[in-house]
C-alpha positions as protocol buffer text, in pm:
chain_id: "A"
residue {
  index: 1
  type: MET
  ca { x: -1879 y: 7846 z: -257 }
}
residue {
  index: 2
  type: THR
  ca { x: -2015 y: 7809 z: -604 }
}
residue {
  index: 3
  type: MET
  ca { x: -2344 y: 7948 z: -722 }
}
residue {
  index: 4
  type: TRP
  ca { x: -2508 y: 7602 z: -727 }
}
residue {
  index: 5
  type: THR
  ca { x: -2397 y: 7526 z: -373 }
}
residue {
  index: 6
  type: GLY
  ca { x: -2552 y: 7855 z: -261 }
}
residue {
  index: 7
  type: ILE
  ca { x: -2878 y: 7778 z: -441 }
}
residue {
  index: 8
  type: VAL
  ca { x: -2895 y: 7427 z: -291 }
}
residue {
  index: 9
  type: LEU
  ca { x: -2822 y: 7570 z: 54 }
}
residue {
  index: 10
  type: ILE
  ca { x: -3098 y: 7832 z: 19 }
}
residue {
  index: 11
  type: VAL
  ca { x: -3347 y: 7568 z: -99 }
}
residue {
  index: 12
  type: PHE
  ca { x: -3254 y: 7338 z: 188 }
}
residue {
  index: 13
  type: ILE
  ca { x: -3293 y: 7617 z: 446 }
}
residue {
  index: 14
  type: SER
  ca { x: -3629 y: 7723 z: 301 }
}
residue {
  index: 15
  type: MET
  ca { x: -3750 y: 7360 z: 311 }
}
residue {
  index: 16
  type: LEU
  ca { x: -3635 y: 7334 z: 672 }
}
residue {
  index: 17
  type: PHE
  ca { x: -3824 y: 7650 z: 770 }
}
residue {
  index: 18
  type: GLY
  ca { x: -4132 y: 7526 z: 584 }
}
residue {
  index: 19
  type: TYR
  ca { x: -4119 y: 7197 z: 772 }
}
residue {
  index: 20
  type: LEU
  ca { x: -4072 y: 7370 z: 1108 }
}
residue {
  index: 21
  type: THR
  ca { x: -4357 y: 7611 z: 1034 }
}
residue {
  index: 22
  type: LYS
  ca { x: -4593 y: 7327 z: 940 }
}
residue {
  index: 23
  type: ARG
  ca { x: -4492 y: 7132 z: 1251 }
}
residue {
  index: 24
  type: ALA
  ca { x: -4554 y: 7435 z: 1472 }
}
residue {
  index: 25
  type: ARG
  ca { x: -4897 y: 7483 z: 1314 }
}
residue {
  index: 26
  type: TYR
  ca { x: -4990 y: 7121 z: 1384 }
}
residue {
  index: 27
  type: GLN
  ca { x: -4874 y: 7156 z: 1744 }
}
residue {
  index: 28
  type: LEU
  ca { x: -5074 y: 7476 z: 1788 }
}
residue {
  index: 29
  type: GLY
  ca { x: -5374 y: 7306 z: 1632 }
}
residue {
  index: 30
  type: ASP
  ca { x: -5340 y: 7021 z: 1881 }
}
residue {
  index: 31
  type: ALA
  ca { x: -5320 y: 7273 z: 2164 }
}
residue {
  index: 32
  type: ARG
  ca { x: -5634 y: 7445 z: 2038 }
}
residue {
  index: 33
  type: ILE
  ca { x: -5821 y: 7115 z: 2018 }
}
residue {
  index: 34
  type: THR
  ca { x: -5704 y: 7018 z: 2367 }
}
residue {
  index: 35
  type: ASP
  ca { x: -5808 y: 7358 z: 2502 }
}
residue {
  index: 36
  type: ARG
  ca { x: -6146 y: 7330 z: 2334 }
}
residue {
  index: 37
  type: LEU
  ca { x: -6198 y: 6983 z: 2483 }
}
residue {
  index: 38
  type: GLY
  ca { x: -6099 y: 7116 z: 2824 }
}
residue {
  index: 39
  type: LYS
  ca { x: -6363 y: 7388 z: 2795 }
}
residue {
  index: 40
  type: GLN
  ca { x: -6620 y: 7129 z: 2688 }
}
residue {
  index: 41
  type: ASP
  ca { x: -6536 y: 6920 z: 2995 }
}
residue {
  index: 42
  type: VAL
  ca { x: -6595 y: 7222 z: 3219 }
}
residue {
  index: 43
  type: ILE
  ca { x: -6930 y: 7291 z: 3049 }
}
residue {
  index: 44
  type: ILE
  ca { x: -7032 y: 6925 z: 3081 }
}
residue {
  index: 45
  type: ASN
  ca { x: -6945 y: 6926 z: 3452 }
}
residue {
  index: 46
  type: LYS
  ca { x: -7151 y: 7242 z: 3508 }
}
residue {
  index: 47
  type: LEU
  ca { x: -7447 y: 7091 z: 3323 }
}
residue {
  index: 48
  type: GLN
  ca { x: -7421 y: 6772 z: 3528 }
}
residue {
  index: 49
  type: GLU
  ca { x: -7427 y: 6980 z: 3848 }
}
residue {
  index: 50
  type: ARG
  ca { x: -7735 y: 7168 z: 3727 }
}
residue {
  index: 51
  type: ILE
  ca { x: -7910 y: 6843 z: 3637 }
}
residue {
  index: 52
  type: ALA
  ca { x: -7831 y: 6701 z: 3981 }
}
residue {
  index: 53
  type: ASN
  ca { x: -7973 y: 7017 z: 4143 }
}
residue {
  index: 54
  type: LEU
  ca { x: -8288 y: 6996 z: 3933 }
}
residue {
  index: 55
  type: GLU
  ca { x: -8330 y: 6630 z: 4021 }
}
residue {
  index: 56
  type: ALA
  ca { x: -8298 y: 6715 z: 4390 }
}
residue {
  index: 57
  type: ILE
  ca { x: -8561 y: 6988 z: 4352 }
}
residue {
  index: 58
  type: VAL
  ca { x: -8799 y: 6748 z: 4177 }
}
residue {
  index: 59
  type: ILE
  ca { x: -8749 y: 6487 z: 4449 }
}
residue {
  index: 60
  type: GLU
  ca { x: -8822 y: 6747 z: 4718 }
}
residue {
  index: 61
  type: GLU
  ca { x: -9135 y: 6858 z: 4533 }
}
residue {
  index: 62
  type: GLU
  ca { x: -9251 y: 6498 z: 4507 }
}
residue {
  index: 63
  type: LYS
  ca { x: -9203 y: 6457 z: 4883 }
}
residue {
  index: 64
  type: HIS
  ca { x: -9415 y: 6767 z: 4957 }
}
residue {
  index: 65
  type: LYS
  ca { x: -9680 y: 6692 z: 4694 }
}
residue {
  index: 66
  type: PRO
  ca { x: -9912 y: 6483 z: 4916 }
}
residue {
  index: 67
  type: PHE
  ca { x: -9916 y: 6758 z: 5180 }
}
residue {
  index: 68
  type: LYS
  ca { x: -10000 y: 7027 z: 4925 }
}
residue {
  index: 69
  type: GLU
  ca { x: -10313 y: 6839 z: 4823 }
}
residue {
  index: 70
  type: LEU
  ca { x: -10450 y: 6841 z: 5180 }
}
């Protein structure tokens, strides 16, 4: 193996590792975004449940309101 072949081989391997590292970072970034969106979905569902509970409480209060005025 000549010196130039060794240099080209080292450059090629370093480029390959750089590409694989960048690809892994993008995949991890996508996983982080997906995880973040999953957490947001859970928070949105909890808020929707709370809103439904508050609406039910308001409806019950409206039903009892005429009797409270008596």
